[in-house]
XYZ file of C-alpha atoms in Angstrom:
608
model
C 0.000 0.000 0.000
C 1.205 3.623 -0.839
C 1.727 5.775 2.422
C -0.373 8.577 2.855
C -0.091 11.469 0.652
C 1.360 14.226 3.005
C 4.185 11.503 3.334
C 4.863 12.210 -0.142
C 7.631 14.935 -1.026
C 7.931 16.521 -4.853
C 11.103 16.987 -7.090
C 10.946 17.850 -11.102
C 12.614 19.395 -14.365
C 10.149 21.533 -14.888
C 9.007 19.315 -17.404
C 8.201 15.960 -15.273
C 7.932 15.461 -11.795
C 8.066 12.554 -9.128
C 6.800 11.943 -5.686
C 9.326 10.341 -2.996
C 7.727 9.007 -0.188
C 9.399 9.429 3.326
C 10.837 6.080 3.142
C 13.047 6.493 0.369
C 10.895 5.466 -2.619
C 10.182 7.331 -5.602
C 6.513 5.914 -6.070
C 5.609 8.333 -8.858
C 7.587 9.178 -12.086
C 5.777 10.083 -15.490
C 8.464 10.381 -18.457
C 9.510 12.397 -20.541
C 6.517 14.640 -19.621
C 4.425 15.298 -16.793
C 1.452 13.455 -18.395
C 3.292 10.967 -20.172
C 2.935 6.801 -19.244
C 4.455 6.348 -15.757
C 7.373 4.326 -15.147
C 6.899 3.822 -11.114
C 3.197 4.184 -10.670
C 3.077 2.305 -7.423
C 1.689 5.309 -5.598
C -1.546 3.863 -7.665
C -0.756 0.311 -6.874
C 2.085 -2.008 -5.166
C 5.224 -2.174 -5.652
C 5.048 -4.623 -8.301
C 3.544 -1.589 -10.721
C 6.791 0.436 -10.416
C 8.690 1.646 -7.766
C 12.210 2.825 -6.685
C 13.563 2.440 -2.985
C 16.448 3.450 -1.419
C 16.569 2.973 2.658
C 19.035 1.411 5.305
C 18.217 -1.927 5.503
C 17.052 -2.481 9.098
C 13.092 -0.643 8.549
C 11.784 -1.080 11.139
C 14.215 0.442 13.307
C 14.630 3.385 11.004
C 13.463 7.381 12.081
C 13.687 9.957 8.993
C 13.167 13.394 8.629
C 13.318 15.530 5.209
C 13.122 19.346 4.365
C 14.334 21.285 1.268
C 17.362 22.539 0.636
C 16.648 26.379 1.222
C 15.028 28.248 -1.968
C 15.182 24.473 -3.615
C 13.220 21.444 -4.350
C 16.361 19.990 -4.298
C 15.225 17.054 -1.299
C 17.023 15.809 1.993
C 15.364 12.706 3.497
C 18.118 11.682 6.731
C 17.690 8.374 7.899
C 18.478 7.406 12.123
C 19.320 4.286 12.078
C 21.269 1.910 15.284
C 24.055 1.670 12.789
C 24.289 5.145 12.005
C 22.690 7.824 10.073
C 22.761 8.571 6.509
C 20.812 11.374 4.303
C 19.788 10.174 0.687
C 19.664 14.049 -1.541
C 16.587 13.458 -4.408
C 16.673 15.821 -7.488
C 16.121 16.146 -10.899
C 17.913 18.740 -12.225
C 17.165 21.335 -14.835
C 16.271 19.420 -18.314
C 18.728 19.341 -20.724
C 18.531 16.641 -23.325
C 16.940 14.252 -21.474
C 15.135 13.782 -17.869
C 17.287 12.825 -14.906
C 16.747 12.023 -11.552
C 19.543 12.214 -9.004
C 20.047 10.288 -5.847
C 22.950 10.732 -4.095
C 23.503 9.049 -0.636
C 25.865 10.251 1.969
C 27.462 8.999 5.177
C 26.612 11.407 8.395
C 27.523 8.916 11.272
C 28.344 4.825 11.749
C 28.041 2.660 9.227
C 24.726 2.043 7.509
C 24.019 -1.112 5.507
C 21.425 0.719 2.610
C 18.981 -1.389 0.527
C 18.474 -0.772 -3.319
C 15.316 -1.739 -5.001
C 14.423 -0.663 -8.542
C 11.266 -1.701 -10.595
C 10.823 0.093 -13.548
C 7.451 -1.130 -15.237
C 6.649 1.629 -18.380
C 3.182 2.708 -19.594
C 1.784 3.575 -15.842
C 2.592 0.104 -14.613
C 1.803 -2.571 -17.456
C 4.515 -2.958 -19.607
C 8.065 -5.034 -18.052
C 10.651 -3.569 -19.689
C 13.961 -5.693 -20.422
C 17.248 -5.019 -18.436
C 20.393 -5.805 -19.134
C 24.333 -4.758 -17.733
C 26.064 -1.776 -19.745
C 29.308 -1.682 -20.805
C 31.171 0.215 -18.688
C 28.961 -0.159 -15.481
C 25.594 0.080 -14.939
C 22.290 -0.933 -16.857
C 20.149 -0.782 -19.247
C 16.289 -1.210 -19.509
C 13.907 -1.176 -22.582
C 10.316 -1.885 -23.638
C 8.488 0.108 -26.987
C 9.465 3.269 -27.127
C 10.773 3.616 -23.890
C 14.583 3.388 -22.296
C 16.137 3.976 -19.167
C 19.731 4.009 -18.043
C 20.898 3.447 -14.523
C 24.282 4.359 -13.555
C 25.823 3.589 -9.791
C 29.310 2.396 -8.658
C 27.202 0.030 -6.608
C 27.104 -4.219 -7.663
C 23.123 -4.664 -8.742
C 21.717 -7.879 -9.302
C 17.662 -9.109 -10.402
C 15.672 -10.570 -7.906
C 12.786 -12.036 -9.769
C 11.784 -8.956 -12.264
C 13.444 -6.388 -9.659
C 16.645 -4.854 -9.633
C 18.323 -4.555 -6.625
C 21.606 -3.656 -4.498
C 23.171 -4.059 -0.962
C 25.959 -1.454 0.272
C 27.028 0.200 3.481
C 27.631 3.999 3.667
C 30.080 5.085 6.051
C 30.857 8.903 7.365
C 31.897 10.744 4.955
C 31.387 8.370 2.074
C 28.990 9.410 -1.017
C 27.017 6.794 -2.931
C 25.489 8.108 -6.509
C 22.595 6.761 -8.649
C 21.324 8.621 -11.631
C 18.633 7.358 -13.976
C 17.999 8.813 -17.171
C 14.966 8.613 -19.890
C 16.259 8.554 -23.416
C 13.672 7.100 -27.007
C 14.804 3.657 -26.904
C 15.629 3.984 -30.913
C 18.524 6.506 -29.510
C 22.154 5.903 -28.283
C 22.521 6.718 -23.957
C 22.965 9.916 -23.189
C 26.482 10.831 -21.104
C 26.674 9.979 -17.892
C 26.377 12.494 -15.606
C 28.368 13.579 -12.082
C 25.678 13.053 -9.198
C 27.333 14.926 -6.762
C 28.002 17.965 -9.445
C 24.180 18.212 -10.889
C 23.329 17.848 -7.489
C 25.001 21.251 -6.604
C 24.117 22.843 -10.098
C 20.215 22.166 -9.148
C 20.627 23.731 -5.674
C 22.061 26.917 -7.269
C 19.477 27.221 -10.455
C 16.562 27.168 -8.032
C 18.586 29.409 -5.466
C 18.596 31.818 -8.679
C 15.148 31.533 -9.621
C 14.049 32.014 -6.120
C 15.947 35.076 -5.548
C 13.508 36.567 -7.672
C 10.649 36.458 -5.556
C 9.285 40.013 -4.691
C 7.201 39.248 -1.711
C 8.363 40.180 1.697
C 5.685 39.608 3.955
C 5.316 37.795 7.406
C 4.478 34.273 5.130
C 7.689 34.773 2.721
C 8.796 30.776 3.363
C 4.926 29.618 2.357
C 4.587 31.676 -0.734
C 8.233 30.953 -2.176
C 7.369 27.333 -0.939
C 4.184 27.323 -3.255
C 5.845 29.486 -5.828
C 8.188 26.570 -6.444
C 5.415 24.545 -6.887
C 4.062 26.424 -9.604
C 7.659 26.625 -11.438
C 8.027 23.082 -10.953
C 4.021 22.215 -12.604
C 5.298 24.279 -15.383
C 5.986 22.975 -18.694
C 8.899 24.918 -19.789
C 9.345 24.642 -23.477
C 5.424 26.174 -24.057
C 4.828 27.735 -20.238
C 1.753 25.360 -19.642
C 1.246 25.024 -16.064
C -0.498 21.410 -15.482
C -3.184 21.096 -11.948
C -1.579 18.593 -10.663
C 0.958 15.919 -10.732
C -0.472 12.962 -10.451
C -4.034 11.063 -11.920
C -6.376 9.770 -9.670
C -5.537 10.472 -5.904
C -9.309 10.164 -4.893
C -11.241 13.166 -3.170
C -12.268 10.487 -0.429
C -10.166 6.998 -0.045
C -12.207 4.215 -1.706
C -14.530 6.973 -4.044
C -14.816 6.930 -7.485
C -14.036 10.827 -7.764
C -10.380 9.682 -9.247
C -9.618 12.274 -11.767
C -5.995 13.025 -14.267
C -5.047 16.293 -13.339
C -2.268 16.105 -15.941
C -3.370 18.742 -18.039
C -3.725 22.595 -18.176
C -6.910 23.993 -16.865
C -8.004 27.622 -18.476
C -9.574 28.024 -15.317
C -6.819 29.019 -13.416
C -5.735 31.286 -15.671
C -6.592 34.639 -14.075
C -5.691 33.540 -10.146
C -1.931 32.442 -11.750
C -1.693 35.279 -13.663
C -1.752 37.370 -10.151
C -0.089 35.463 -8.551
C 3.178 35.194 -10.616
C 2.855 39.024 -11.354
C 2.613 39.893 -7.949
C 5.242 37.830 -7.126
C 7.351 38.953 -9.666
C 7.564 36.132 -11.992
C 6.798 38.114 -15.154
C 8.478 36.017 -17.410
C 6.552 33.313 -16.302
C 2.985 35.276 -16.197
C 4.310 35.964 -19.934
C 4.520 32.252 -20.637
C 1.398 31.086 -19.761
C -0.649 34.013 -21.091
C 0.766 32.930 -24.706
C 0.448 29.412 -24.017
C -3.090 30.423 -23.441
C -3.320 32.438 -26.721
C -1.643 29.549 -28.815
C -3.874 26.738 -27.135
C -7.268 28.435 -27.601
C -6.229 29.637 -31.349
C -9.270 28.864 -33.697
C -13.164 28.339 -33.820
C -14.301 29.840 -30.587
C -17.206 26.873 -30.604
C -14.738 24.384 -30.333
C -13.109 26.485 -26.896
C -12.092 23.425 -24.409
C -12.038 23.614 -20.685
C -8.162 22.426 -20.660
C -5.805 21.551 -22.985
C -2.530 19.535 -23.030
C 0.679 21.083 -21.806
C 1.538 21.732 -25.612
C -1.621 22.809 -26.345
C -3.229 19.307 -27.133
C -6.869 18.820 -27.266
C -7.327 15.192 -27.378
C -6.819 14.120 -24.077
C -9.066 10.805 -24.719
C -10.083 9.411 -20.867
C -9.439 5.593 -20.248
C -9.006 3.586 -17.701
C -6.430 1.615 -16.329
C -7.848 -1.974 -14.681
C -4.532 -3.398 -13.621
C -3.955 -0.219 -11.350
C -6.268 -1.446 -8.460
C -5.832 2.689 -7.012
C -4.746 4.337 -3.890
C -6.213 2.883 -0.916
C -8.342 1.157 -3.611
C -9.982 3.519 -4.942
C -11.090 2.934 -8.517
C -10.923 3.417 -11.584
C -7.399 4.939 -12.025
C -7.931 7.238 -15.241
C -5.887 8.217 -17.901
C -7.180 11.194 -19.672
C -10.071 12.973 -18.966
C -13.542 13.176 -20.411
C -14.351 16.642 -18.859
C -12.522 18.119 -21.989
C -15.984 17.576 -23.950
C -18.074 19.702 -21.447
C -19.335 22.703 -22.295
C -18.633 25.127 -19.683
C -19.889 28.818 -20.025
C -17.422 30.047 -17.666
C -14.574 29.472 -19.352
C -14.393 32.724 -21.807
C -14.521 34.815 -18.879
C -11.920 33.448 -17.333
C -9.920 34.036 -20.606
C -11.415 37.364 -20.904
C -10.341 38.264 -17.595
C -6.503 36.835 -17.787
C -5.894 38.568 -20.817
C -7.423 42.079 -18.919
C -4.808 41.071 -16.368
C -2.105 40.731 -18.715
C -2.771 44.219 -19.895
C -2.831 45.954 -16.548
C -0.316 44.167 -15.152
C 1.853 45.639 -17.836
C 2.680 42.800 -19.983
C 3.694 43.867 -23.730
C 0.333 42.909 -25.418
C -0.351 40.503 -27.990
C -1.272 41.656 -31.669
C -3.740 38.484 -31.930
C -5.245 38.673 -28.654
C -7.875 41.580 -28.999
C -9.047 39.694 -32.457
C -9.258 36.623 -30.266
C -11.243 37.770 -27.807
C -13.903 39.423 -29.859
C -14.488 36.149 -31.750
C -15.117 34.515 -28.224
C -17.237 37.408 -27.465
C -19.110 36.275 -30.664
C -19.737 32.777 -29.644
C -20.663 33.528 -25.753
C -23.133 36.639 -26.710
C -25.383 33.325 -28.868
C -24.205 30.395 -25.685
C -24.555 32.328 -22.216
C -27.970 31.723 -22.123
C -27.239 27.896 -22.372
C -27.381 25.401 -19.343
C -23.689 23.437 -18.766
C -21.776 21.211 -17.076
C -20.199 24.166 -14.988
C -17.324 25.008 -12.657
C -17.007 21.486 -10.957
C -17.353 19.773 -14.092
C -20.161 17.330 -13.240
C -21.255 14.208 -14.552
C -24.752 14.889 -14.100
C -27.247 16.720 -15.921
C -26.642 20.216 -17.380
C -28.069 23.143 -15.424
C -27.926 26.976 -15.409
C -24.865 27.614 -13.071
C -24.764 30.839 -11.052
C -21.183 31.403 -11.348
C -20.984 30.107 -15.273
C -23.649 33.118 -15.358
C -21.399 35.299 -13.665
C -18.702 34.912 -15.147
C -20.246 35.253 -18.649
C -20.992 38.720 -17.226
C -17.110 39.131 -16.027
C -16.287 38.354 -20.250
C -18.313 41.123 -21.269
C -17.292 43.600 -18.268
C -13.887 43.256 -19.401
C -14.294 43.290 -23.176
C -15.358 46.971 -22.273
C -12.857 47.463 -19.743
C -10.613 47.014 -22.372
C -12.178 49.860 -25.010
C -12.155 51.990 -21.952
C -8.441 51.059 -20.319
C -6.836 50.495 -23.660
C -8.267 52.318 -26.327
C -9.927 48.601 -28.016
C -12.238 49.205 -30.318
C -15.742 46.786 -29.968
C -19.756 47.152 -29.897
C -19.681 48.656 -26.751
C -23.494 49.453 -26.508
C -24.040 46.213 -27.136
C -21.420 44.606 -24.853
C -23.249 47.013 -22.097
C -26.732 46.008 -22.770
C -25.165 42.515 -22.573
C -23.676 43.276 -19.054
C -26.884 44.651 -17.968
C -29.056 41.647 -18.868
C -26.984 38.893 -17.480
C -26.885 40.880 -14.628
C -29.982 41.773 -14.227
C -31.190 37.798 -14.843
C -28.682 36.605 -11.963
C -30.061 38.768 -9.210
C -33.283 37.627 -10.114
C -32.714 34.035 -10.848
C -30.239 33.013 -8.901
C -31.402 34.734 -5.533
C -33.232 31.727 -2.933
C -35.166 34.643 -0.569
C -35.937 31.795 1.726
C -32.576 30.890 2.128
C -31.069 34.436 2.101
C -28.225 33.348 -0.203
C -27.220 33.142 -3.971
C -27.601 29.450 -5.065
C -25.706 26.844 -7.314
C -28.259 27.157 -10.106
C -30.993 28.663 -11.031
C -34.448 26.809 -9.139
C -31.423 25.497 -7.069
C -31.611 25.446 -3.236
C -28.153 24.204 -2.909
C -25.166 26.889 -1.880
C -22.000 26.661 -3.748
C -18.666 28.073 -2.667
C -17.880 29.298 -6.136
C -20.149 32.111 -5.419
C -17.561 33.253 -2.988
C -15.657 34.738 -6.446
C -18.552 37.744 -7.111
C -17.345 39.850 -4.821
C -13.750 39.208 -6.329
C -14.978 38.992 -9.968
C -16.562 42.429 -9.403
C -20.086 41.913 -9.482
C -21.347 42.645 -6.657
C -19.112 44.054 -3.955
C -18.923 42.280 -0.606
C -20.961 45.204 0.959
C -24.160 44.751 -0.743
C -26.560 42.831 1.735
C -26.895 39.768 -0.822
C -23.289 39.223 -0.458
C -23.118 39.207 2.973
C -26.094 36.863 3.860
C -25.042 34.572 0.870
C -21.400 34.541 2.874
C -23.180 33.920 5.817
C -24.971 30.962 4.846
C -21.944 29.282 3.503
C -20.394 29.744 6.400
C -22.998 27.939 8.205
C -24.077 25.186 5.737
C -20.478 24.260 3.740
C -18.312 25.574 6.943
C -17.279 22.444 8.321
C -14.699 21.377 10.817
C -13.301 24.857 9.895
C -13.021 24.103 6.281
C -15.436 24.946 3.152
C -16.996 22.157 1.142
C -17.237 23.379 -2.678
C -21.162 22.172 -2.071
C -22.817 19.433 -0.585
C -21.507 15.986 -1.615
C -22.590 13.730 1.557
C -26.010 12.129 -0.107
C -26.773 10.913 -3.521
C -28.909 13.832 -3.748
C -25.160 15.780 -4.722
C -26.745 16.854 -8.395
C -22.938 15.991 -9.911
C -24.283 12.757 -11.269
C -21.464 10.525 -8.698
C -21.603 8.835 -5.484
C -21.367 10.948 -2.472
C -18.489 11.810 -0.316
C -15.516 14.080 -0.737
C -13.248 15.874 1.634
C -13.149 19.848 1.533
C -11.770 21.590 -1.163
C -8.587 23.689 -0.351
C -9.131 26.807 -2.978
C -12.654 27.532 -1.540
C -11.331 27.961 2.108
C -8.972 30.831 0.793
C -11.898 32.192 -1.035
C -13.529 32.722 1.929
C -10.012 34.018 3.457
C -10.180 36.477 0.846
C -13.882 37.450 1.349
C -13.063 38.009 4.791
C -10.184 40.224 3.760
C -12.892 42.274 1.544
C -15.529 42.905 4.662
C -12.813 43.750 6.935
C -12.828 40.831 8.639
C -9.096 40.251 9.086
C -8.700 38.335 13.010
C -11.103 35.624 10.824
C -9.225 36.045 7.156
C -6.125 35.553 9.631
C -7.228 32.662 11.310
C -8.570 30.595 8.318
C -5.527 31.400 7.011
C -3.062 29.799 9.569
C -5.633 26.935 9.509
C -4.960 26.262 5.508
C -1.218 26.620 6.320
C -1.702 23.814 9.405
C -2.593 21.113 6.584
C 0.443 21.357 4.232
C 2.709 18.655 4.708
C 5.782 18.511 6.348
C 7.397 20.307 3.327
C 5.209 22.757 2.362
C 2.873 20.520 -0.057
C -0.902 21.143 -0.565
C -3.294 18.815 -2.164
C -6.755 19.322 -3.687
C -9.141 18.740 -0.764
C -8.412 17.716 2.906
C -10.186 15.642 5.334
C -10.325 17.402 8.847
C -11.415 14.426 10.456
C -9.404 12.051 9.381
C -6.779 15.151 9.656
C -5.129 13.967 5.877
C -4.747 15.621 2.597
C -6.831 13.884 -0.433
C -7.276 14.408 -3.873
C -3.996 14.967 -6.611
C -0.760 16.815 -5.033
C 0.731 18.965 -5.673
C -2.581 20.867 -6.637
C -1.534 23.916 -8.375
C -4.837 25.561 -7.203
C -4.380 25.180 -4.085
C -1.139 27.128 -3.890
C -2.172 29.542 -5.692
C -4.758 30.698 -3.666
C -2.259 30.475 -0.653
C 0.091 32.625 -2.578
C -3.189 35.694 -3.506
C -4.472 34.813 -0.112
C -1.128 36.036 1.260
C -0.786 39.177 -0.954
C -4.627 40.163 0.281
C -3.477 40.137 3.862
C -0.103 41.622 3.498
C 0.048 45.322 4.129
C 1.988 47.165 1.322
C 1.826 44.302 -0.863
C -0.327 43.881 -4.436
C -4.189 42.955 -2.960
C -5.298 40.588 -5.692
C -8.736 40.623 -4.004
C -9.439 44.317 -4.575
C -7.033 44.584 -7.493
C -9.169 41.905 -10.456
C -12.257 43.662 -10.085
C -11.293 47.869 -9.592
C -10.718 49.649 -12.875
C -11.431 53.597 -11.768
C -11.461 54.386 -15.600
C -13.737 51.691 -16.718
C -17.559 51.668 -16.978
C -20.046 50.040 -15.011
C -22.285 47.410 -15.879
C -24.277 47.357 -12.348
């Protein structure tokens, strides 16, 4: 069985990633990309389905600890042993030809006998590759497409279809082991120095974290998070994935098993901030024409997410001989939500790219042409019903915040004419504005239950609507705000953290089995709301709460369980930290408020 997932600690190229565990093994690896076939997928599975473990010997006798390196995800796992102690250093450092990843194991006291066990298994699991000895040292292992070197001073030998090793580490004494992906119709790559690309990691992250601008009381979390971000990214294009791994389940045993592998246009506005803000521009840069490139063509065919070089078909499939984490099945591979139609979605672009123009980036030629064709397309859809923010398998309704933020597209489309001297219909645009405005106070509104619902006819709360305040369409002051805050707080408040909406029956409206823990971003949402009513002992306090759950080294899944006290769901979630990162700015004095900053344009007209 896989350990929990706060045991789990990250390291990538920014390009792939793995997940060690605390006990030495690497139980996640997905090469050459981050959503390509893994090659230890036992994090899904058993060992048997690819793993690779590196520990002193005697186990059960063993007491680690890990951190960073400082401004690094280059990893430091020391193991206590009878016999000693020893620290095993995890990296993969900065991509050059091909992926690498660096394990380097060094004497600290006594004399530690150390346990090798390597089972590579490509395509997520299913595919035994063959090994065989190099010359010069080390091995060899191919199946299809797929090759992997291993290089070691250390004597391996197979155990059934396992590779493994047995060596001591004494003070002072450095053992290396570097793998490397290569297309099996290629010649190896050159070996590399362990203990050198170990040292050239720690300094290009050093450098890249130097650049972070923010200098507020919570500096170690939002660099922390901010290296998560850098680390989801997918260099050559600037993609930024959700997550990196497929099917973690929002509650052990559930079916809600999703691939996060892919790049969500959804989180385009809240990165945007946060990288600006953080002063990351090249990065904001990036993404914002990874977004232009991916979205390129007939606005109709706009997807929810994309591939990290833009791909669209990202075909969902399962995988039976994965039998999941903790159980929980099916383990998927893909994912069908691409299809949906979701109406919030061209706000979300419209807003980013508004972003991008305040925030000062140098604009796009294409981008304004862009934007007006999605214009186009939403002014014939918004009145549609879809499968909205949460992506469910259900039935398609008329979302509140798909509503919303069908509004926010047209807001900033005349933003834009007004900020930025773009030319568009803007009588039209307005009357537009007005009407979807106009038809969400009315429609959306419950009077009996005080609040703003999930959907139209609804009488279910949803903690997306914690955004319109943000979004700008109704500020936090107006009494419908504050009652619909209010009742979240006392129906999807729980345990002191906020369900996205009520998942606990089969009466959940998604179209899946019940059960799910509570969703990080929507507990910073209300963090943030707090922020905006002047509520900042609470926004503090909810706050410190969020921070409580990361793991040991700073890592935040999608959803925790409060009861069970665990994190659930796919980790790193990209989301997640990037709501601790705006949630940070919005309480920092002196720092960019992201909160009051997405909606306020002085200069730009109003649609309410």
């Amino acid at each position: 069985m896989a350990l929990r997932i706060e045991d789990y600690a990250l390291v990538g190229d920014t390009q792939a990633v793995g997940l060690v565990g605390r006990d030495g093994s690497l139980d996640w690896l997905c090469l050459p990309r981050f959503d390509s076939g893994a090659c230890f997928a036992a994090l899904l599975g058993t060992p048997e389905h690819g793993r690779w473990l590196i520990a002193p010997v005697n186990g059960g006798a063993v007491r680690s600890c890990r951190r960073y390196r400082e401004g690094t995800l280059v990893l430091e796992t020391t193991f206590t042993t009878p016999e000693g102690t020893v620290r095993l250093v995890d990296c993969m450092p900065p991509r050059g030809r091909t992926p690498d990843v660096v394990r380097l194991v060094e004497g600290v006291e006594g004399r530690v006998p150390m346990r090798m066990e390597l089972v590579l298994r490509f395509d997520s699991g299913s595919v035994v590759p063959w090994v065989r000895k190099r010359p010069g040292g080390g091995l060899l292992a191919v199946a299809g497409p797929d090759a992997v070197t291993l290089d070691t001073p250390v004597a391996t030998r197979g155990e059934g279809l396992t590779t493994v090793a047995d060596f001591t580490v004494a003070k002072g004494q450095r053992v290396p082991f570097v793998l490397t992906w290569f297309p099996s119709h290629e010649e190896p790559p050159p070996r590399l120095d362990a203990a050198r690309e170990v040292e050239d990691t720690t300094a290009w992250w050093r450098e890249w974290s130097a650049r972070c601008t923010y200098q507020g009381e919570w500096r170690d979390a939002v660099l922390s998070s901010l290296m998560v971000l850098k680390a989801l990214t997918y260099a050559p294009t600037g993609g930024i994935v959700a997550a990196a791994t497929t099917s973690l389940p929002e509650w052990p045993g559930g079916v809600r098993n999703w691939d996060y592998r892919y790049c969500w246009l959804r989180d385009a506005t809240f990165t945007l901030q946060a990288l600006l803000h953080a002063g990351y521009r090249d990065e904001a840069a990036a993404w914002r024409d990874w977004l232009l490139r991916s979205v390129a063509g007939d606005p109709s065919k706009l997807q929810i997410m994309y591939g990290v070089a833009g791909e669209r078909r990202l075909t969902e499939a399962e995988a039976p001989w994965l039998p999941g984490y903790e159980g929980s099945a099916p383990v998927r591979l893909g994912n069908a939500a691409v299809h949906q139609l979701q109406l919030d979605v061209p706000g979300e672009v419209m807003d980013a790219l508004h972003q991008t123009r305040r925030g000062g980036l140098a604009p796009e030629d294409v981008a304004w042409s862009m934007q007006r064709a999605l214009l186009r397309f939403l002014e014939g859809n918004w009145e549609r019903p879809d499968e909205g923010l949460w992506e469910v398998r259900g039935h398609r309704q008329h979302f509140t915040f798909s509503k919303v933020m069908a509004w926010v597209a047209f807001d900033r489309a005349l933003k834009g004419v007004a900020s930025f001297g773009l030319d568009g219909p803007v009588a039209r645009w307005r009357r537009l504005c007005d009407r979807i405005h106009a038809e969400v106070c009315a429609r959306a509104w419950d009077d009996h239950r005080r609040a703003f619902t999930q959907a139209y006819g609804s009488r279910k709360l949803d903690a997306s609507l914690l955004l319109m305040p943000q979004v700008g369409f109704l500020p936090v002051t107006d009494p419908r705000m504050r009652d619909t805050v209010a009742a979240i707080e006392r129906d999807l408040l729980r345990d002191g953290f906020v369900r996205r909406y009520a998942t606990d029956s089969e009466d959940s409206g998604d179209g899946l089995p019940g059960g799910e823990g509570a969703f990080l971003a929507c507990s910073f949402w209300l963090a943030d709301c707090y922020v905006l009513m002047g509520r900042e002992a609470d926004a503090r306090a909810l706050f410190e709460r969020l921070l409580a759950v990361r793991n040991d080294v700073g890592l935040l899944s999608e959803e925790y369980d409060p009861v069970g006290r665990r994190l659930l769901g796919n980790v790193p979630q990209a989301f997640s930290h990037v709501g601790l990162i705006n949630t940070a700015l919005n309480l920092t004095p002196g720092q960019p408020t992201p909160a009051l900053e997405r909606p306020s344009e002085p200069t730009g007209p109003s649609c309410r």
